[in-house]
């Protein structure tokens, strides 16, 4: 597992965006062989999406032959609700790039049969050859997507009840009213994410420091589902300095040393 440590959120976001653009360019996707991205929502990836939009407008990356699968969606929240992840993705990313609408996949939290919706989502990923690069963020408790503490590390796309901590954390998007936050969601599983050929996780802020410490230094533990990334042959974390507050000095210096030649975001596009 790699750990890239950037000074702040802006450089973290630029590094992640440049990495994605470089992977797409290297793959040289076509209609016959598209590049498949797994995408997150929330505050962590917003900077990356803004940078990717700028790269697209500058002609440095195209999304014409990109297929996307989002991580999760709330259950029983109208698709056009301001806080639905469908709305989030179109407002913050898809509407600003040249992606084809038919290539965008977002779980339908209003499907009449949610179990069928989840099973078909997994099948659709297999049909396109799997996820080439899954992007993600993590919660303060180390959850990835909506795989809350205690989730099986081999879990697949499914319906998930949200913990009180997650509901409280997400209430900031719902007028700080926990009663407005949906109590269930549909989400890809930990196993679904680990099936990707490559996984890139963004970790920013002091409130994520304990989670980063667990995945960088701790044991694989279902109570910190992000620790499953240790099992992936191509797992990368890009973090800012604030998120490194709980790392031991030795571990911090180790990753700074071995990645010192990979810290310039611009070098990724050369």
mmCIF file of C-alpha atoms in Angstrom:
data_model
loop_
_atom_site.group_PDB
_atom_site.id
_atom_site.type_symbol
_atom_site.label_atom_id
_atom_site.label_comp_id
_atom_site.label_asym_id
_atom_site.label_seq_id
_atom_site.Cartn_x
_atom_site.Cartn_y
_atom_site.Cartn_z
ATOM 1 C CA UNK A 1 0.000 0.000 0.000
ATOM 2 C CA UNK A 2 1.258 3.466 -0.912
ATOM 3 C CA UNK A 3 0.755 6.602 1.186
ATOM 4 C CA UNK A 4 1.251 9.941 -0.553
ATOM 5 C CA UNK A 5 1.414 12.859 1.903
ATOM 6 C CA UNK A 6 0.639 16.303 0.478
ATOM 7 C CA UNK A 7 0.869 19.584 2.451
ATOM 8 C CA UNK A 8 -2.810 20.502 2.208
ATOM 9 C CA UNK A 9 -6.207 19.642 0.729
ATOM 10 C CA UNK A 10 -5.662 21.637 -2.458
ATOM 11 C CA UNK A 11 -2.494 19.754 -3.368
ATOM 12 C CA UNK A 12 -4.053 16.450 -2.296
ATOM 13 C CA UNK A 13 -6.939 17.136 -4.693
ATOM 14 C CA UNK A 14 -4.604 18.123 -7.513
ATOM 15 C CA UNK A 15 -2.492 14.996 -7.011
ATOM 16 C CA UNK A 16 -5.571 12.762 -7.131
ATOM 17 C CA UNK A 17 -6.980 14.480 -10.239
ATOM 18 C CA UNK A 18 -3.676 14.342 -12.079
ATOM 19 C CA UNK A 19 -3.308 10.669 -11.176
ATOM 20 C CA UNK A 20 -6.764 9.883 -12.581
ATOM 21 C CA UNK A 21 -6.091 11.872 -15.751
ATOM 22 C CA UNK A 22 -2.737 10.161 -16.229
ATOM 23 C CA UNK A 23 -4.288 6.695 -15.837
ATOM 24 C CA UNK A 24 -7.004 7.529 -18.376
ATOM 25 C CA UNK A 25 -4.504 8.926 -20.871
ATOM 26 C CA UNK A 26 -2.224 5.914 -20.514
ATOM 27 C CA UNK A 27 -5.146 3.518 -21.035
ATOM 28 C CA UNK A 28 -6.141 5.381 -24.223
ATOM 29 C CA UNK A 29 -9.778 4.234 -23.882
ATOM 30 C CA UNK A 30 -12.042 3.660 -26.870
ATOM 31 C CA UNK A 31 -15.679 2.739 -27.460
ATOM 32 C CA UNK A 32 -14.566 -0.890 -27.712
ATOM 33 C CA UNK A 33 -12.341 -0.713 -24.633
ATOM 34 C CA UNK A 34 -13.584 1.971 -22.195
ATOM 35 C CA UNK A 35 -11.899 2.906 -18.932
ATOM 36 C CA UNK A 36 -14.075 2.213 -15.880
ATOM 37 C CA UNK A 37 -14.038 4.476 -12.826
ATOM 38 C CA UNK A 38 -15.612 3.930 -9.418
ATOM 39 C CA UNK A 39 -16.581 7.293 -7.938
ATOM 40 C CA UNK A 40 -17.354 8.699 -4.469
ATOM 41 C CA UNK A 41 -19.437 11.593 -3.196
ATOM 42 C CA UNK A 42 -19.028 13.739 -0.080
ATOM 43 C CA UNK A 43 -16.642 16.562 0.694
ATOM 44 C CA UNK A 44 -13.356 14.684 0.187
ATOM 45 C CA UNK A 45 -13.519 14.323 -3.633
ATOM 46 C CA UNK A 46 -14.895 17.802 -4.404
ATOM 47 C CA UNK A 47 -11.452 19.308 -4.964
ATOM 48 C CA UNK A 48 -10.457 16.399 -7.189
ATOM 49 C CA UNK A 49 -13.589 16.827 -9.311
ATOM 50 C CA UNK A 50 -12.873 20.556 -9.732
ATOM 51 C CA UNK A 51 -9.332 19.776 -10.862
ATOM 52 C CA UNK A 52 -10.529 17.086 -13.279
ATOM 53 C CA UNK A 53 -12.983 19.575 -14.804
ATOM 54 C CA UNK A 54 -10.117 22.037 -15.302
ATOM 55 C CA UNK A 55 -7.982 19.333 -16.919
ATOM 56 C CA UNK A 56 -10.857 18.445 -19.242
ATOM 57 C CA UNK A 57 -11.388 22.090 -20.236
ATOM 58 C CA UNK A 58 -7.648 22.406 -20.884
ATOM 59 C CA UNK A 59 -7.836 19.444 -23.263
ATOM 60 C CA UNK A 60 -5.620 17.230 -21.094
ATOM 61 C CA UNK A 61 -8.182 14.471 -20.516
ATOM 62 C CA UNK A 62 -11.361 13.235 -22.186
ATOM 63 C CA UNK A 63 -14.233 11.347 -20.600
ATOM 64 C CA UNK A 64 -15.862 10.322 -23.875
ATOM 65 C CA UNK A 65 -15.018 6.660 -23.381
ATOM 66 C CA UNK A 66 -15.262 6.518 -19.588
ATOM 67 C CA UNK A 67 -17.833 4.398 -17.745
ATOM 68 C CA UNK A 68 -18.559 5.273 -14.120
ATOM 69 C CA UNK A 69 -20.114 3.491 -11.161
ATOM 70 C CA UNK A 70 -20.876 5.473 -8.041
ATOM 71 C CA UNK A 71 -20.310 4.006 -4.604
ATOM 72 C CA UNK A 72 -23.676 4.589 -2.991
ATOM 73 C CA UNK A 73 -27.010 6.366 -2.764
ATOM 74 C CA UNK A 74 -29.566 7.113 -0.076
ATOM 75 C CA UNK A 75 -32.729 5.000 0.048
ATOM 76 C CA UNK A 76 -36.101 6.709 -0.520
ATOM 77 C CA UNK A 77 -34.592 10.131 -1.230
ATOM 78 C CA UNK A 78 -36.024 11.564 -4.481
ATOM 79 C CA UNK A 79 -33.488 11.459 -7.316
ATOM 80 C CA UNK A 80 -33.792 15.224 -7.819
ATOM 81 C CA UNK A 81 -33.391 16.006 -4.104
ATOM 82 C CA UNK A 82 -30.551 18.516 -3.553
ATOM 83 C CA UNK A 83 -28.731 15.994 -1.334
ATOM 84 C CA UNK A 84 -29.168 12.884 -3.469
ATOM 85 C CA UNK A 85 -25.888 11.553 -4.763
ATOM 86 C CA UNK A 86 -27.372 11.606 -8.268
ATOM 87 C CA UNK A 87 -27.770 15.388 -7.960
ATOM 88 C CA UNK A 88 -24.337 15.716 -6.349
ATOM 89 C CA UNK A 89 -22.573 13.963 -9.214
ATOM 90 C CA UNK A 90 -24.309 15.853 -12.010
ATOM 91 C CA UNK A 91 -23.924 19.234 -10.340
ATOM 92 C CA UNK A 92 -20.310 18.799 -9.272
ATOM 93 C CA UNK A 93 -18.833 16.719 -12.071
ATOM 94 C CA UNK A 94 -20.790 15.093 -14.886
ATOM 95 C CA UNK A 95 -22.467 18.252 -16.206
ATOM 96 C CA UNK A 96 -19.052 19.851 -16.736
ATOM 97 C CA UNK A 97 -17.342 17.099 -18.758
ATOM 98 C CA UNK A 98 -17.991 15.165 -21.965
ATOM 99 C CA UNK A 99 -19.217 11.934 -20.374
ATOM 100 C CA UNK A 100 -22.123 10.136 -22.034
ATOM 101 C CA UNK A 101 -25.186 9.855 -19.822
ATOM 102 C CA UNK A 102 -25.638 6.190 -20.717
ATOM 103 C CA UNK A 103 -22.149 5.498 -19.318
ATOM 104 C CA UNK A 104 -23.042 6.839 -15.870
ATOM 105 C CA UNK A 105 -24.227 4.301 -13.286
ATOM 106 C CA UNK A 106 -25.665 5.394 -9.940
ATOM 107 C CA UNK A 107 -27.595 3.068 -7.651
ATOM 108 C CA UNK A 108 -31.332 3.769 -7.594
ATOM 109 C CA UNK A 109 -32.382 4.204 -3.985
ATOM 110 C CA UNK A 110 -36.019 4.298 -5.091
ATOM 111 C CA UNK A 111 -36.007 1.001 -6.978
ATOM 112 C CA UNK A 112 -39.079 -1.156 -6.243
ATOM 113 C CA UNK A 113 -36.788 -4.108 -5.461
ATOM 114 C CA UNK A 114 -33.603 -2.853 -3.836
ATOM 115 C CA UNK A 115 -32.019 -6.306 -3.545
ATOM 116 C CA UNK A 116 -32.480 -6.812 -7.282
ATOM 117 C CA UNK A 117 -31.073 -3.324 -7.921
ATOM 118 C CA UNK A 118 -27.939 -4.199 -5.949
ATOM 119 C CA UNK A 119 -27.460 -7.574 -7.660
ATOM 120 C CA UNK A 120 -27.855 -6.026 -11.101
ATOM 121 C CA UNK A 121 -25.337 -3.310 -10.214
ATOM 122 C CA UNK A 122 -22.732 -5.967 -9.463
ATOM 123 C CA UNK A 123 -23.552 -7.737 -12.737
ATOM 124 C CA UNK A 124 -23.250 -4.520 -14.714
ATOM 125 C CA UNK A 125 -19.740 -3.993 -13.345
ATOM 126 C CA UNK A 126 -18.777 -7.484 -14.465
ATOM 127 C CA UNK A 127 -20.239 -6.901 -17.938
ATOM 128 C CA UNK A 128 -17.899 -3.980 -18.574
ATOM 129 C CA UNK A 129 -14.865 -5.890 -17.349
ATOM 130 C CA UNK A 130 -14.713 -4.601 -13.773
ATOM 131 C CA UNK A 131 -13.552 -1.319 -12.281
ATOM 132 C CA UNK A 132 -10.145 -0.105 -13.466
ATOM 133 C CA UNK A 133 -9.742 2.538 -10.754
ATOM 134 C CA UNK A 134 -11.983 2.935 -7.720
ATOM 135 C CA UNK A 135 -11.762 6.322 -6.000
ATOM 136 C CA UNK A 136 -12.992 6.950 -2.486
ATOM 137 C CA UNK A 137 -12.881 8.874 0.760
ATOM 138 C CA UNK A 138 -13.344 7.638 4.309
ATOM 139 C CA UNK A 139 -15.342 8.624 7.355
ATOM 140 C CA UNK A 140 -13.802 9.510 10.717
ATOM 141 C CA UNK A 141 -14.588 5.953 11.851
ATOM 142 C CA UNK A 142 -12.749 4.516 8.852
ATOM 143 C CA UNK A 143 -15.788 3.449 6.851
ATOM 144 C CA UNK A 144 -15.555 3.338 3.062
ATOM 145 C CA UNK A 145 -18.693 3.980 1.004
ATOM 146 C CA UNK A 146 -21.485 3.131 3.479
ATOM 147 C CA UNK A 147 -19.666 0.080 4.830
ATOM 148 C CA UNK A 148 -20.023 0.999 8.482
ATOM 149 C CA UNK A 149 -17.873 -0.456 11.293
ATOM 150 C CA UNK A 150 -18.567 -4.171 11.565
ATOM 151 C CA UNK A 151 -19.302 -4.644 7.872
ATOM 152 C CA UNK A 152 -17.982 -7.810 6.294
ATOM 153 C CA UNK A 153 -14.740 -7.231 4.441
ATOM 154 C CA UNK A 154 -16.041 -9.516 1.682
ATOM 155 C CA UNK A 155 -19.376 -7.665 1.399
ATOM 156 C CA UNK A 156 -21.007 -6.911 -1.957
ATOM 157 C CA UNK A 157 -23.435 -4.215 -3.097
ATOM 158 C CA UNK A 158 -26.365 -4.236 -0.701
ATOM 159 C CA UNK A 159 -28.811 -2.293 1.499
ATOM 160 C CA UNK A 160 -27.171 -0.869 4.622
ATOM 161 C CA UNK A 161 -28.534 0.726 7.778
ATOM 162 C CA UNK A 162 -26.552 3.841 8.654
ATOM 163 C CA UNK A 163 -25.036 4.303 12.093
ATOM 164 C CA UNK A 164 -25.925 7.208 14.335
ATOM 165 C CA UNK A 165 -22.396 8.606 13.864
ATOM 166 C CA UNK A 166 -22.790 8.642 10.082
ATOM 167 C CA UNK A 167 -26.253 10.197 10.298
ATOM 168 C CA UNK A 168 -24.914 12.929 12.584
ATOM 169 C CA UNK A 169 -21.909 13.520 10.304
ATOM 170 C CA UNK A 170 -24.136 13.781 7.219
ATOM 171 C CA UNK A 171 -26.678 16.016 8.928
ATOM 172 C CA UNK A 172 -24.500 18.994 7.930
ATOM 173 C CA UNK A 173 -25.899 18.495 4.427
ATOM 174 C CA UNK A 174 -29.478 18.388 5.746
ATOM 175 C CA UNK A 175 -29.772 21.702 7.635
ATOM 176 C CA UNK A 176 -27.987 20.066 10.596
ATOM 177 C CA UNK A 177 -31.184 18.140 11.263
ATOM 178 C CA UNK A 178 -30.559 14.431 11.889
ATOM 179 C CA UNK A 179 -34.259 13.727 11.322
ATOM 180 C CA UNK A 180 -33.910 14.752 7.683
ATOM 181 C CA UNK A 181 -31.070 12.325 6.985
ATOM 182 C CA UNK A 182 -32.139 8.990 5.432
ATOM 183 C CA UNK A 183 -31.513 6.067 7.758
ATOM 184 C CA UNK A 184 -30.640 3.535 5.051
ATOM 185 C CA UNK A 185 -28.617 3.496 1.853
ATOM 186 C CA UNK A 186 -27.594 1.196 -0.969
ATOM 187 C CA UNK A 187 -23.844 0.806 -1.233
ATOM 188 C CA UNK A 188 -21.109 -1.153 -2.928
ATOM 189 C CA UNK A 189 -19.426 -3.572 -0.546
ATOM 190 C CA UNK A 190 -15.849 -3.687 0.698
ATOM 191 C CA UNK A 191 -15.335 -6.721 -1.513
ATOM 192 C CA UNK A 192 -16.723 -4.791 -4.473
ATOM 193 C CA UNK A 193 -14.140 -2.051 -3.983
ATOM 194 C CA UNK A 194 -11.309 -4.551 -3.523
ATOM 195 C CA UNK A 195 -12.242 -6.192 -6.845
ATOM 196 C CA UNK A 196 -11.080 -3.049 -8.665
ATOM 197 C CA UNK A 197 -7.734 -3.244 -10.449
ATOM 198 C CA UNK A 198 -6.590 -0.214 -8.474
ATOM 199 C CA UNK A 199 -7.976 1.772 -5.504
ATOM 200 C CA UNK A 200 -7.173 5.403 -4.639
ATOM 201 C CA UNK A 201 -8.440 6.814 -1.333
ATOM 202 C CA UNK A 202 -8.387 10.515 -0.366
ATOM 203 C CA UNK A 203 -7.991 11.326 3.338
ATOM 204 C CA UNK A 204 -8.056 14.924 4.521
ATOM 205 C CA UNK A 205 -8.447 16.730 7.807
ATOM 206 C CA UNK A 206 -7.578 16.118 11.436
ATOM 207 C CA UNK A 207 -10.896 14.317 12.027
ATOM 208 C CA UNK A 208 -9.695 11.508 9.724
ATOM 209 C CA UNK A 209 -6.350 11.102 11.519
ATOM 210 C CA UNK A 210 -7.353 8.095 13.607
ATOM 211 C CA UNK A 211 -8.726 6.314 10.563
ATOM 212 C CA UNK A 212 -5.521 6.945 8.611
ATOM 213 C CA UNK A 213 -3.451 5.679 11.516
ATOM 214 C CA UNK A 214 -5.487 2.466 11.583
ATOM 215 C CA UNK A 215 -5.029 1.712 7.884
ATOM 216 C CA UNK A 216 -1.343 2.720 7.815
ATOM 217 C CA UNK A 217 -0.242 1.106 11.070
ATOM 218 C CA UNK A 218 -3.039 -1.086 12.419
ATOM 219 C CA UNK A 219 -4.241 -4.589 11.703
ATOM 220 C CA UNK A 220 -6.967 -5.502 9.227
ATOM 221 C CA UNK A 221 -10.138 -5.015 11.232
ATOM 222 C CA UNK A 222 -13.812 -5.028 10.244
ATOM 223 C CA UNK A 223 -14.429 -2.219 12.737
ATOM 224 C CA UNK A 224 -12.275 0.007 10.497
ATOM 225 C CA UNK A 225 -13.354 -1.162 7.057
ATOM 226 C CA UNK A 226 -10.758 0.975 5.248
ATOM 227 C CA UNK A 227 -8.062 -1.341 6.685
ATOM 228 C CA UNK A 228 -9.117 -3.887 4.065
ATOM 229 C CA UNK A 229 -7.122 -1.736 1.621
ATOM 230 C CA UNK A 230 -4.037 -3.449 3.050
ATOM 231 C CA UNK A 231 -5.154 -6.552 1.154
ATOM 232 C CA UNK A 232 -5.172 -4.799 -2.220
ATOM 233 C CA UNK A 233 -2.114 -5.210 -4.488
ATOM 234 C CA UNK A 234 -2.510 -1.662 -5.818
ATOM 235 C CA UNK A 235 -3.938 0.426 -3.004
ATOM 236 C CA UNK A 236 -2.993 4.097 -2.733
ATOM 237 C CA UNK A 237 -3.883 6.692 -0.114
ATOM 238 C CA UNK A 238 -3.261 10.380 -0.712
ATOM 239 C CA UNK A 239 -3.526 12.376 2.514
ATOM 240 C CA UNK A 240 -2.870 15.889 3.731
ATOM 241 C CA UNK A 241 -0.620 16.774 6.666
ATOM 242 C CA UNK A 242 -3.594 17.310 8.986
ATOM 243 C CA UNK A 243 -4.725 13.711 8.496
ATOM 244 C CA UNK A 244 -1.279 12.446 9.536
ATOM 245 C CA UNK A 245 -1.524 13.736 13.115
ATOM 246 C CA UNK A 246 -1.857 10.255 14.648
ATOM 247 C CA UNK A 247 0.899 8.539 12.639
ATOM 248 C CA UNK A 248 4.063 7.588 14.484
ATOM 249 C CA UNK A 249 7.101 9.606 13.468
ATOM 250 C CA UNK A 250 8.785 6.531 12.018
ATOM 251 C CA UNK A 251 5.861 5.613 9.760
ATOM 252 C CA UNK A 252 5.378 9.228 8.658
ATOM 253 C CA UNK A 253 9.071 9.574 7.731
ATOM 254 C CA UNK A 254 9.097 6.190 6.000
ATOM 255 C CA UNK A 255 6.335 7.095 3.561
ATOM 256 C CA UNK A 256 7.687 10.612 3.023
ATOM 257 C CA UNK A 257 11.044 9.064 2.134
ATOM 258 C CA UNK A 258 9.916 6.336 -0.259
ATOM 259 C CA UNK A 259 7.444 8.622 -2.055
ATOM 260 C CA UNK A 260 9.624 11.758 -2.168
ATOM 261 C CA UNK A 261 9.977 11.533 -5.956
ATOM 262 C CA UNK A 262 6.207 11.173 -6.454
ATOM 263 C CA UNK A 263 4.907 14.210 -4.579
ATOM 264 C CA UNK A 264 4.750 16.728 -7.427
ATOM 265 C CA UNK A 265 1.215 16.495 -8.877
ATOM 266 C CA UNK A 266 2.294 18.037 -12.188
ATOM 267 C CA UNK A 267 4.875 15.314 -12.774
ATOM 268 C CA UNK A 268 2.078 12.760 -13.058
ATOM 269 C CA UNK A 269 0.886 14.273 -16.334
ATOM 270 C CA UNK A 270 4.331 14.288 -17.982
#
